[in-house]
Coordinates of C-alpha atoms in Angstrom, one line a residue:
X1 CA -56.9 -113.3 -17.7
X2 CA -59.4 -115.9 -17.5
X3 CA -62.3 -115.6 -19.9
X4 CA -66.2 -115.9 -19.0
X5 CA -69.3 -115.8 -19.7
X6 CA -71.4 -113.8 -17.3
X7 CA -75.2 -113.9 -16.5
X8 CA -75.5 -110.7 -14.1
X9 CA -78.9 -110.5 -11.5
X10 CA -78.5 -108.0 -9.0
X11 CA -80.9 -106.0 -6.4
X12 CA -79.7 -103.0 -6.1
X13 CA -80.8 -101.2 -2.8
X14 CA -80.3 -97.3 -1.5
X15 CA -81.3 -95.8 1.7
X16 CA -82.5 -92.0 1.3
X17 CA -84.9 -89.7 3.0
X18 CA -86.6 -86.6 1.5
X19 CA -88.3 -84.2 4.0
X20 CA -87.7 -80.5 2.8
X21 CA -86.3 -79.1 0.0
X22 CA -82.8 -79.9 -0.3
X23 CA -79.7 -77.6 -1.5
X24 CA -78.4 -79.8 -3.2
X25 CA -79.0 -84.0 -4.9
X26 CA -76.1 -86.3 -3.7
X27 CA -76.3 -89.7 -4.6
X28 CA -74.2 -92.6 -5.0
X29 CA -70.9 -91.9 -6.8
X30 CA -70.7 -94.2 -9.9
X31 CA -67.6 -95.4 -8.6
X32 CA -69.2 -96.9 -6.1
X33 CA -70.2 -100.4 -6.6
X34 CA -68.6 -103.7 -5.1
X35 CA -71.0 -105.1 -7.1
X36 CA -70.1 -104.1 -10.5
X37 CA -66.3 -105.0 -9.0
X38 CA -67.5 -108.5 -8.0
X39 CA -69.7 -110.2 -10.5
X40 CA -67.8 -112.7 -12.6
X41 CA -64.0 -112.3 -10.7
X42 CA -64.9 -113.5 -7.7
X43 CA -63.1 -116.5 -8.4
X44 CA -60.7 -115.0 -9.7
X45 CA -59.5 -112.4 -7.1
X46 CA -59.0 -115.1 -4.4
X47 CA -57.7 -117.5 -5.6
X48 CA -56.3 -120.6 -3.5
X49 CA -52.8 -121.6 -4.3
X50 CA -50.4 -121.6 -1.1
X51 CA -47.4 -123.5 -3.0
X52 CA -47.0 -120.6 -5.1
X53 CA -44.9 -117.4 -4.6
X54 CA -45.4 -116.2 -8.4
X55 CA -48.0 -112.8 -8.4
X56 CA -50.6 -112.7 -11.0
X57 CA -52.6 -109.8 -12.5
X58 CA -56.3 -109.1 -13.9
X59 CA -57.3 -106.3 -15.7
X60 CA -61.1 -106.4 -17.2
X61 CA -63.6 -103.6 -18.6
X62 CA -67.1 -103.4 -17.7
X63 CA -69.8 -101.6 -19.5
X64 CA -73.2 -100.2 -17.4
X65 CA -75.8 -98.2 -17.9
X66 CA -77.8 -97.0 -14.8
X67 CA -81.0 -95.3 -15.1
X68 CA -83.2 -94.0 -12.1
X69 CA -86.9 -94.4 -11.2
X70 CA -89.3 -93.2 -8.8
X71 CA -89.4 -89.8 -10.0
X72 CA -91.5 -88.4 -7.2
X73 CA -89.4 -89.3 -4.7
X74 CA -86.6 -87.4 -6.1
X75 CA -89.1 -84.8 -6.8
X76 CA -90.0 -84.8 -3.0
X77 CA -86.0 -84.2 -2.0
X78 CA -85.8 -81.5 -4.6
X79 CA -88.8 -79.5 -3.6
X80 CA -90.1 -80.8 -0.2
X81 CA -93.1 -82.7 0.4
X82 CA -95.0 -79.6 1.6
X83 CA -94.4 -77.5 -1.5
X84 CA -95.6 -80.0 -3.8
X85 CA -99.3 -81.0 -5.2
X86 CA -99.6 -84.4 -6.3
X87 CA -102.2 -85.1 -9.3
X88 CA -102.2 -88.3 -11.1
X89 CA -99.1 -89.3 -9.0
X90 CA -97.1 -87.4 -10.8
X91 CA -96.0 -84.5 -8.9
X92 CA -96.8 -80.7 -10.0
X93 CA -96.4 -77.1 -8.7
X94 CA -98.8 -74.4 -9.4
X95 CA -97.8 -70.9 -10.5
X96 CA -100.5 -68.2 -10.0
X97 CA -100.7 -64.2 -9.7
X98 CA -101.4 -62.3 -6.9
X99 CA -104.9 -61.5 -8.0
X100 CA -106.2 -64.8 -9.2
X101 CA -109.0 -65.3 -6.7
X102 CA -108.6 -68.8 -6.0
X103 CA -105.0 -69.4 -5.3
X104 CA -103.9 -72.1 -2.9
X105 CA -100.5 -71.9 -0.4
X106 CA -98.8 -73.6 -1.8
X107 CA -98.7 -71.7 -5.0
X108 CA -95.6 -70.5 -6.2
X109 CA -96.1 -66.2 -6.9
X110 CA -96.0 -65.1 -10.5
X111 CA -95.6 -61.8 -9.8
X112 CA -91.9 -62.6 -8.7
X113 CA -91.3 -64.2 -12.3
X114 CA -92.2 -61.2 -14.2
X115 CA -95.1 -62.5 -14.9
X116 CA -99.0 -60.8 -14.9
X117 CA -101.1 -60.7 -11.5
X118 CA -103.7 -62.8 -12.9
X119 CA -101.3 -65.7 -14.3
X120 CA -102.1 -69.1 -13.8
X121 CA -99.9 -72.4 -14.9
X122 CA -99.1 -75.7 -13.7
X123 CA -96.3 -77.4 -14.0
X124 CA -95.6 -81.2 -13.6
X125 CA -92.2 -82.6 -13.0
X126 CA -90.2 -86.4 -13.6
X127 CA -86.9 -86.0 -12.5
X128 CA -84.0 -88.6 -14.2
X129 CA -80.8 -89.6 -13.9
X130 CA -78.7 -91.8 -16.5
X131 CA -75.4 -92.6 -16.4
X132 CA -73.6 -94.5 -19.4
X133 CA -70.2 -95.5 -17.8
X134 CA -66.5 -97.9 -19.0
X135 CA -65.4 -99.1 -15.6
X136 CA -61.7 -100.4 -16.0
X137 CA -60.8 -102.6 -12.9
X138 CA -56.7 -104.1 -12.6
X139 CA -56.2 -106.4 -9.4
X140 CA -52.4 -107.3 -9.2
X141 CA -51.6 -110.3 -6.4
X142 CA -48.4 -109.7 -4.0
X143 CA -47.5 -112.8 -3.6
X144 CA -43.9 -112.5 -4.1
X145 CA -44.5 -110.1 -1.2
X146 CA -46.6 -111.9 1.7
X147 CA -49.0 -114.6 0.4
X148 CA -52.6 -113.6 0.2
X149 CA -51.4 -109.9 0.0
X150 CA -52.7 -107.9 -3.1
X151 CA -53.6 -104.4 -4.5
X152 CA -56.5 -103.5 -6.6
X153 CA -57.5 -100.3 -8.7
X154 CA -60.9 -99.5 -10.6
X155 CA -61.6 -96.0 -12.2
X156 CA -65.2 -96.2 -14.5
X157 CA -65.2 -92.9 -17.3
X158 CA -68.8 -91.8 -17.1
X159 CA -71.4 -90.0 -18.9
X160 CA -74.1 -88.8 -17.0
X161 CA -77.6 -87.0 -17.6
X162 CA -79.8 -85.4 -15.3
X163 CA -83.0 -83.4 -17.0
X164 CA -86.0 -82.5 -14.7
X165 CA -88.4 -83.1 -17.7
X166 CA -90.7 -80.4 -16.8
X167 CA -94.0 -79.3 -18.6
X168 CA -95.8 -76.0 -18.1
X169 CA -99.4 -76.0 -19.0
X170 CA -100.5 -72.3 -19.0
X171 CA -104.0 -72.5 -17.7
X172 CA -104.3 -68.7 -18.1
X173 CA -101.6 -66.5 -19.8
X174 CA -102.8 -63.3 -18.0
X175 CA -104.0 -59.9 -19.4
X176 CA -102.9 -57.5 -16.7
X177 CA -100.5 -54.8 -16.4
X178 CA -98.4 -53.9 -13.1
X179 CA -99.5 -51.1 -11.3
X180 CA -97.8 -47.9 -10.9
X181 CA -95.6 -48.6 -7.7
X182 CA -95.8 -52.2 -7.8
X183 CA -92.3 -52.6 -9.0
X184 CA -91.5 -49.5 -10.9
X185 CA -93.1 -45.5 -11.0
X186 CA -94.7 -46.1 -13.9
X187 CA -96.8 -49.1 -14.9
X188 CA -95.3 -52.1 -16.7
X189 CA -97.3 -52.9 -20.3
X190 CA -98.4 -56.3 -20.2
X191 CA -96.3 -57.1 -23.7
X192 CA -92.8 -56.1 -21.8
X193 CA -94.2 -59.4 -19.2
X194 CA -92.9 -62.6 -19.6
X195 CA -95.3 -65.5 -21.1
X196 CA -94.3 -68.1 -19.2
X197 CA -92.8 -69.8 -16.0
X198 CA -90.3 -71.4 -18.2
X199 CA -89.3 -68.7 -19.7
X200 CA -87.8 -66.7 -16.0
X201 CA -86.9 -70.1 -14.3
X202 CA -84.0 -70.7 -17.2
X203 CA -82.8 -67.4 -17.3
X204 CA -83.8 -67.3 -21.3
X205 CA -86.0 -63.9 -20.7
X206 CA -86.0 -61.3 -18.0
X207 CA -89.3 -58.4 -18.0
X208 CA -88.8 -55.2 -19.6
X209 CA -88.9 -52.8 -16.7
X210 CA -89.3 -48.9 -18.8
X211 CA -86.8 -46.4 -17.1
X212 CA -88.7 -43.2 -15.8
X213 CA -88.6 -39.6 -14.6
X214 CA -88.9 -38.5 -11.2
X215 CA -89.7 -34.9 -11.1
X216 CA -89.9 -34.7 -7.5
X217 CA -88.5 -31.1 -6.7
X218 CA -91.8 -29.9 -4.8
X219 CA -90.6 -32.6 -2.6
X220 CA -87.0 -31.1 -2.3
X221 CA -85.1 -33.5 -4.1
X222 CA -81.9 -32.5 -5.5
X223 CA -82.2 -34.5 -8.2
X224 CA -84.4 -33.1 -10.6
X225 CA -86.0 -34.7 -14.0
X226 CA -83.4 -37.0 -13.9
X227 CA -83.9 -40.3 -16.1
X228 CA -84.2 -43.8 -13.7
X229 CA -84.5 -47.3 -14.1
X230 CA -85.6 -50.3 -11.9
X231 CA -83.2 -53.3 -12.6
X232 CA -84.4 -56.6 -12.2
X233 CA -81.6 -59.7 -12.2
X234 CA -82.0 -62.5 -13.9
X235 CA -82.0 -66.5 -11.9
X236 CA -78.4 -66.7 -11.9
X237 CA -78.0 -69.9 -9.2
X238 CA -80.9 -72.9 -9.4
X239 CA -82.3 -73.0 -12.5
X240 CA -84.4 -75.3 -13.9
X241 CA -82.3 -75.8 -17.2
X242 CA -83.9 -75.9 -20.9
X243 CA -83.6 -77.6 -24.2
X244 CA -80.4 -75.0 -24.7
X245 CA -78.6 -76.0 -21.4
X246 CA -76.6 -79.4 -21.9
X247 CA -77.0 -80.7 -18.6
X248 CA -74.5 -83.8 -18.4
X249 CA -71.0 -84.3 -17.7
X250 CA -68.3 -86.5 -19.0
X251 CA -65.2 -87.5 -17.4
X252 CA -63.2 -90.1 -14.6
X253 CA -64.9 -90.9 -11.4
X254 CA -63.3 -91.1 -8.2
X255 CA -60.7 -93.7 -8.4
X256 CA -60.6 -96.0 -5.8
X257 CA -57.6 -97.9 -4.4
X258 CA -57.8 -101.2 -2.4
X259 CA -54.8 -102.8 -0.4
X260 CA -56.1 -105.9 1.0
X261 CA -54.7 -108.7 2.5
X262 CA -56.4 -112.5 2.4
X263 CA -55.6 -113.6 6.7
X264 CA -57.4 -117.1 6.5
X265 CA -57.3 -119.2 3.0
X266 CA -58.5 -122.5 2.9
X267 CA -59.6 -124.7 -0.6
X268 CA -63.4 -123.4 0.3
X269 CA -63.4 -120.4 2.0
X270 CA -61.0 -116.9 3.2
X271 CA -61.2 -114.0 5.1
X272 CA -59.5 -110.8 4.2
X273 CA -59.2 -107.3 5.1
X274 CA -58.1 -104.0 3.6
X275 CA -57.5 -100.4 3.4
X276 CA -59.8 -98.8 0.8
X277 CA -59.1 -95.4 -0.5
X278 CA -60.3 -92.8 -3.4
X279 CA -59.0 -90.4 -4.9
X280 CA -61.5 -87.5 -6.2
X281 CA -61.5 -86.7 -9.7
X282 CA -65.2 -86.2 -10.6
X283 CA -67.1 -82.5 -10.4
X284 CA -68.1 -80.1 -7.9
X285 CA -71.5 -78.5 -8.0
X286 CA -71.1 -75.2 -8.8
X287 CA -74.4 -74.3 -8.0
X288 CA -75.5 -73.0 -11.7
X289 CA -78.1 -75.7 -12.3
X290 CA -80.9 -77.0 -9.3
X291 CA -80.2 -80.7 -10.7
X292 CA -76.9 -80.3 -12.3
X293 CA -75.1 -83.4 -13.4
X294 CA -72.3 -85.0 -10.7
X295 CA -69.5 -87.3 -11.7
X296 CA -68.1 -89.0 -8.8
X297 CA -68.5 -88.4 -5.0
X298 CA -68.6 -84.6 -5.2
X299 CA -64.6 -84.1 -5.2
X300 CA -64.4 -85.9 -1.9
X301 CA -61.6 -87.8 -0.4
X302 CA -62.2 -90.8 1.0
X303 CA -60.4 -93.2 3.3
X304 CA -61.9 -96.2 5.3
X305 CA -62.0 -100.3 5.7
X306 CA -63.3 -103.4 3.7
X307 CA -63.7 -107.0 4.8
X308 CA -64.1 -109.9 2.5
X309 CA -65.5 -113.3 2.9
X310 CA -66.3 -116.4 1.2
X311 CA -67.5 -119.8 1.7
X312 CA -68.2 -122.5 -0.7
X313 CA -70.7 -125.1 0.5
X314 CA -70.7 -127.1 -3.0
X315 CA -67.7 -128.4 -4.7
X316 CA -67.7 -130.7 -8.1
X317 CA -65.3 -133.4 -9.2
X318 CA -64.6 -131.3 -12.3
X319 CA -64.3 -128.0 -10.3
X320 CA -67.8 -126.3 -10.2
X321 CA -68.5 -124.5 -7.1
X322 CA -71.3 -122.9 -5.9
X323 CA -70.4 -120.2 -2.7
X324 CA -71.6 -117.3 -0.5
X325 CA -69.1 -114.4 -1.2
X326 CA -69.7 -111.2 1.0
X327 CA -68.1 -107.5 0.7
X328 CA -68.6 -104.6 3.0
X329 CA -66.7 -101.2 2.2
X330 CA -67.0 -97.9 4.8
X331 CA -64.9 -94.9 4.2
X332 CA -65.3 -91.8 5.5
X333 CA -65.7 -88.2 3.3
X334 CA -63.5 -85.6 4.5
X335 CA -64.3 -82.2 4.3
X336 CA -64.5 -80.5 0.8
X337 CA -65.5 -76.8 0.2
X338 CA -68.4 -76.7 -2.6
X339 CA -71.0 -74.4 -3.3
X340 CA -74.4 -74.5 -1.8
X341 CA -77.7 -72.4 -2.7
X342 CA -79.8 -72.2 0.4
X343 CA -83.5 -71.0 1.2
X344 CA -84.8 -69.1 3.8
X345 CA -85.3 -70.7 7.4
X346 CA -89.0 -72.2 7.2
X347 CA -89.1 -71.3 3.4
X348 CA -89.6 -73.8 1.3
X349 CA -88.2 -73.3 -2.1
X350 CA -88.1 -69.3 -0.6
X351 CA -84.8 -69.3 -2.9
X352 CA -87.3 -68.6 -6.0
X353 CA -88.6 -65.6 -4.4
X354 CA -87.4 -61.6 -5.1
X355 CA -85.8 -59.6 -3.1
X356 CA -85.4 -55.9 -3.2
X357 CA -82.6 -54.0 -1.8
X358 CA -82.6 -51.3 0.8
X359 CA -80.0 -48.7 1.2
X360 CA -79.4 -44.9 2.8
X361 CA -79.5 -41.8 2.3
X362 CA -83.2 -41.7 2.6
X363 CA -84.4 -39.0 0.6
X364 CA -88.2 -37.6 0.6
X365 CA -89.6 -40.1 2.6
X366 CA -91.1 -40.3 6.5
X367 CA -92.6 -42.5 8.6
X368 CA -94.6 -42.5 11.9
X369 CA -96.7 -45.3 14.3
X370 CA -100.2 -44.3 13.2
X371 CA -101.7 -42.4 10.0
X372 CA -101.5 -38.7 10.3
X373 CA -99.2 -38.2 13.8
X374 CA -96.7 -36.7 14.7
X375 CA -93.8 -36.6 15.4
X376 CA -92.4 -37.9 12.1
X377 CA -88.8 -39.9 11.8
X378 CA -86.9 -40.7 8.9
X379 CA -86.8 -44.7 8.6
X380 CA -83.1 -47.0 8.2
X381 CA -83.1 -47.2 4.7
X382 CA -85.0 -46.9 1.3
X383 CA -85.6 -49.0 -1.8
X384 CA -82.7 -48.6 -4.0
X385 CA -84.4 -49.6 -7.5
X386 CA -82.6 -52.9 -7.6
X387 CA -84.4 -56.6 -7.4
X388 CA -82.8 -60.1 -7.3
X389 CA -84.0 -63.6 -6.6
X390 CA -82.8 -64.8 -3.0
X391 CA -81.0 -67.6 -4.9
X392 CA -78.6 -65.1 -6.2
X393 CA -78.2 -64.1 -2.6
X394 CA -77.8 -66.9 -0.2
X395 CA -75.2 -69.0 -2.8
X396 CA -72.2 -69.9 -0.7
X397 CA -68.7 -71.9 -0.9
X398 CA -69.6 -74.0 2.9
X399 CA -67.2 -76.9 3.5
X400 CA -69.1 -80.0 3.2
X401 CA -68.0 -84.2 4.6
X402 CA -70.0 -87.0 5.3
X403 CA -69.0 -89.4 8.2
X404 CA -70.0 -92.4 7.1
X405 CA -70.6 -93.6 3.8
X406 CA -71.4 -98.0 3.6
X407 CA -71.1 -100.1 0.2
X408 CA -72.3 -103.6 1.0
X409 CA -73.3 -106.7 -1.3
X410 CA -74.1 -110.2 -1.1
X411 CA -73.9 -112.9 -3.2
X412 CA -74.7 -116.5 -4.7
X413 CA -71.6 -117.2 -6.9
X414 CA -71.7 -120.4 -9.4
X415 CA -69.0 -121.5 -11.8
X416 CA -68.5 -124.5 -14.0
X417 CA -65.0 -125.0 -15.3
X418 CA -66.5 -127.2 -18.1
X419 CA -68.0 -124.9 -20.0
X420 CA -66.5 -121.8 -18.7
X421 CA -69.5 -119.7 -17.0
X422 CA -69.9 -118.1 -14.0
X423 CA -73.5 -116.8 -12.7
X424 CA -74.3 -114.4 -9.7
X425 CA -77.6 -113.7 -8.0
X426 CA -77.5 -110.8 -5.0
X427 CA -78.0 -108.0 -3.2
X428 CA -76.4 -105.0 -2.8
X429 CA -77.0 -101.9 -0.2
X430 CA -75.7 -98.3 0.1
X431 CA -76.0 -96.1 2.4
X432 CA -74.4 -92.3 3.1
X433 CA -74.9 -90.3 6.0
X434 CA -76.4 -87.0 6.2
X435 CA -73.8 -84.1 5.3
X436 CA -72.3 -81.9 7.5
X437 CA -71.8 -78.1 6.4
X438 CA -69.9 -75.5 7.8
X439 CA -69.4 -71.8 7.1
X440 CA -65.7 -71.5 6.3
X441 CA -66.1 -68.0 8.0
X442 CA -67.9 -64.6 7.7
X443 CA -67.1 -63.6 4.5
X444 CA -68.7 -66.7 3.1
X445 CA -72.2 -66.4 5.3
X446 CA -75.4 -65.8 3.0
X447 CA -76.9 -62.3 2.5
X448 CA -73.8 -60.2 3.7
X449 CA -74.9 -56.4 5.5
X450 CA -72.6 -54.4 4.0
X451 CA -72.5 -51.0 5.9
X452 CA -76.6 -50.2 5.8
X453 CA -77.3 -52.1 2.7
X454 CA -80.7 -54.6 3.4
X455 CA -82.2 -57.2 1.3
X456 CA -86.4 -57.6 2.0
X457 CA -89.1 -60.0 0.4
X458 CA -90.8 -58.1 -2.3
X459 CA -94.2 -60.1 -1.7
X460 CA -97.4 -58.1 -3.0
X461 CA -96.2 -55.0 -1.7
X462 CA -95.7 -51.8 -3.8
X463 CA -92.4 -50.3 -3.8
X464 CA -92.5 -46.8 -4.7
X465 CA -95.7 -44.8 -3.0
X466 CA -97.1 -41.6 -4.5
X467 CA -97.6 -37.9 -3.0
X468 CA -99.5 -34.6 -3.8
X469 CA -97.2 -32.1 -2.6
X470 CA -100.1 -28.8 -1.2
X471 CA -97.2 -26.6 -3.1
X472 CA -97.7 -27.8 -6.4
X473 CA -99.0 -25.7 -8.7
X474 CA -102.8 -25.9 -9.5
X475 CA -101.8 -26.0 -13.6
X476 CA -99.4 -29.5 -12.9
X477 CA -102.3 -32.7 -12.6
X478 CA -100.6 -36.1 -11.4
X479 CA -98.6 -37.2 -8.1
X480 CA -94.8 -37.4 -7.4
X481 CA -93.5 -41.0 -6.9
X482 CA -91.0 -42.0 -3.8
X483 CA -89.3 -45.0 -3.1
X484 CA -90.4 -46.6 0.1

């Protein structure tokens, strides 16, 4: 092993695109980097000696931390550009009820988060990414094999970190109750409400719906003061995370494997090619977490190319050099099934919103084209008491690959002998093409219809409508409550 002492610049480049909200964050894997694998070996790797037959090893250890920036842009992929408010340049969404007078479109709907009609919040969001990583690269020559033959292995164990650093200003905690029929028979008490956004989005509190009693047998139910209840889930898929939820992961990257083969040496310059490879050993997303924390590629295999170059255009007496080296890596991602959370077509972030379930029989209730006509039909199904947030829904195991993915990197390469330095100055580009999901088949699609089960939107709508049956006796006051 040669020793050095390196002076690291780099420009680090990535091509991405946000236009609406996206399932799911991929970036670069941290294994990743030909330039992290170049700076200060260069000279090293390639080394000119045709006389010799004798192979040679290097094995050194690199330290990096990584941090991201531009927190709005990743805010943009995570949310969509049309879903988010921008104030101060720092992106925000707004949280109101469905009776505060002023809302705006883009509001997200507090009613769905168990939350009062007249709520109002905002929330302002900085998404980061840090990665703290050991990257352990061996290169072993094959000399004794073919001259200019060789094999290389690198494997960085990573910590990473991803936290949305979210804060909810509560413009306006809300005094009202819900109605009688908005979710439930009975009103909801503003004390069994949530207080906050926050507190629904990480799953830490779900609303206290009361169970009731449906006395409905002027109505000819069967069922008579019998004791129900009106479940509502809790965000099981997408959440936000909170001070409770550890939202990093430690372990080995993808390992990547490099046979490559130096075709034209010469005292100041080669040309080589190879066969690049990795091995996934990172984590999947498992869908648990809207920005949950990736190690590696996302479990990926990967196979493709890499060409090589360098030219020296300054040689010393003493051995300095100063050269142009060039790396350029393109493997392909083959298909991997992973989990996915998906929102409605046209729905931006429609995943937060609650559904209610619809089944049969259909008991007490009828339905005609205009107010007071006849004849009277019995409709397809009935609200079954049951809400969940579409999240819960539409997760699904899809298979996922990526045809292209490019690692590229430039660089100015200097070395003195004398005093045993090296220094690099360059640039370095990635790029991955958009992924390509698949259903794996019907039993994985989103929102399954199973016999006449039905999921709707629960919007502003009331759920359980009220009659006053002419048979009831004149002594009973009140209405009887039927799920619509």
């Amino acid at each position: 092993m040669k020793g050095t002492k390196r002076i690291v610049m780099m420009l680090l480049a990535a091509a991405s695109m946000a236009q609406g909200a996206t399932p799911y964050y991929a970036v670069r894997s941290q294994s990743v980097d030909s330039a992290r694998e170049l700076v200060g070996l260069v000279d090293i790797l390639h080394r000119y000696d045709p006389s010799s037959c004798e192979p040679f090893s290097n094995f050194a250890v690199t330290f990096e931390y990584t941090r991201s920036f531009r927190a709005h842009d990743i805010a943009r992929c995570l949310f969509g550009d049309g879903c988010l408010q921008v104030c101060d340049d720092c992106p925000t969404i707004k949280i109101s009820g469905s009776r505060v007078a002023d809302r705006s479109e883009k509001d997200w709907l507090a009613d769905y988060f168990g939350l009062p009609t007249d709520f109002e919040s905002t929330i302002t969001i900085r998404p980061s990414i840090e990665n703290y990583l050991v990257d352990f690269d061996y290169f072993r020559s094959l000399n004794n094999i073919c001259n200019g033959l060789y094999f290389k292995v690198h494997a960085p164990v990573v910590h990473t970190k991803r936290n949305l650093n979210y804060c909810e200003i509560i413009n306006n905690r809300g005094e009202n109750e819900h109605d009688a029929g908005y979710f439930t028979a009975t009103s909801i008490d503003r004390t069994d409400l949530l207080d906050s956004f926050g507190d629904y989005i990480t799953a830490c509190k779900t609303p206290r719906i009361p169970p009731f009693i449906l006395d409905n047998s002027n109505l000819g139910q069967t069922i008579v003061d019998a004791v129900f209840s009106v479940t509502q889930e809790p965000l099981a898929c997408s959440k936000w995370g909170s001070a409770c939820d550890r939202l990093s992961e430690t372990r080995l990257s993808d390992i990547h494997l490099l046979l490559g083969y130096d075709m034209w040496e010469c005292p100041d310059y080669h040309v080589g090619f190879g066969i690049r490879a990795a091995i996934p050993t990172g984590n999947r997303p498992d869908c648990k977490f809207l920005f949950e924390p990736i190690v590696g590629n996302g479990h990926h295999w990967e196979l493709g190319g890499n060409f090589n170059a360098h030219y020296d255009f300054w040689q010393g007496c003493n051995g300095n050099s100063l050269g142009l080296y060039v790396d350029f890596n393109i493997t392909h991602l083959f298909k991997d099934r992973q989990c996915r959370v998906f929102d409605l077509k046209n729905g931006c972030n429609s995943r937060y919103m609650l559904a209610l379930k619809l089944d049969t029989p259909v008991i007490d209730l009828m339905t005609s084209e205009t107010p007071n006509s006849n004849p009277l039909s019995i409709p397809n199904s009935q609200f079954k008491d049951v809400f969940t947030p579409v999240a819960n829904l539409t997760k699904s195991f899809v298979d996922v690959s990526s045809p292209i993915q490019i690692d590229f990197t430039t660089l100015f390469h200097y070395s003195n002998n004398c005093c045993n330095y090296s220094f690099d100055v360059g640039y370095n580009f990635w790029y991955r093409s958009c992924e390509q999901i698949t259903f794996n088949s019907c039993d994985l699609c989103p929102i399954p219809l199973e016999n006449n089960r039905r999921w709707a939107l629960k919007g502003d709508a009331s759920v359980y409508g009220f009659a006053d049956p002419p048979n009831r006796s004149k002594n009973v006051s009140g209405f009887v409550a039927v799920p619509l």
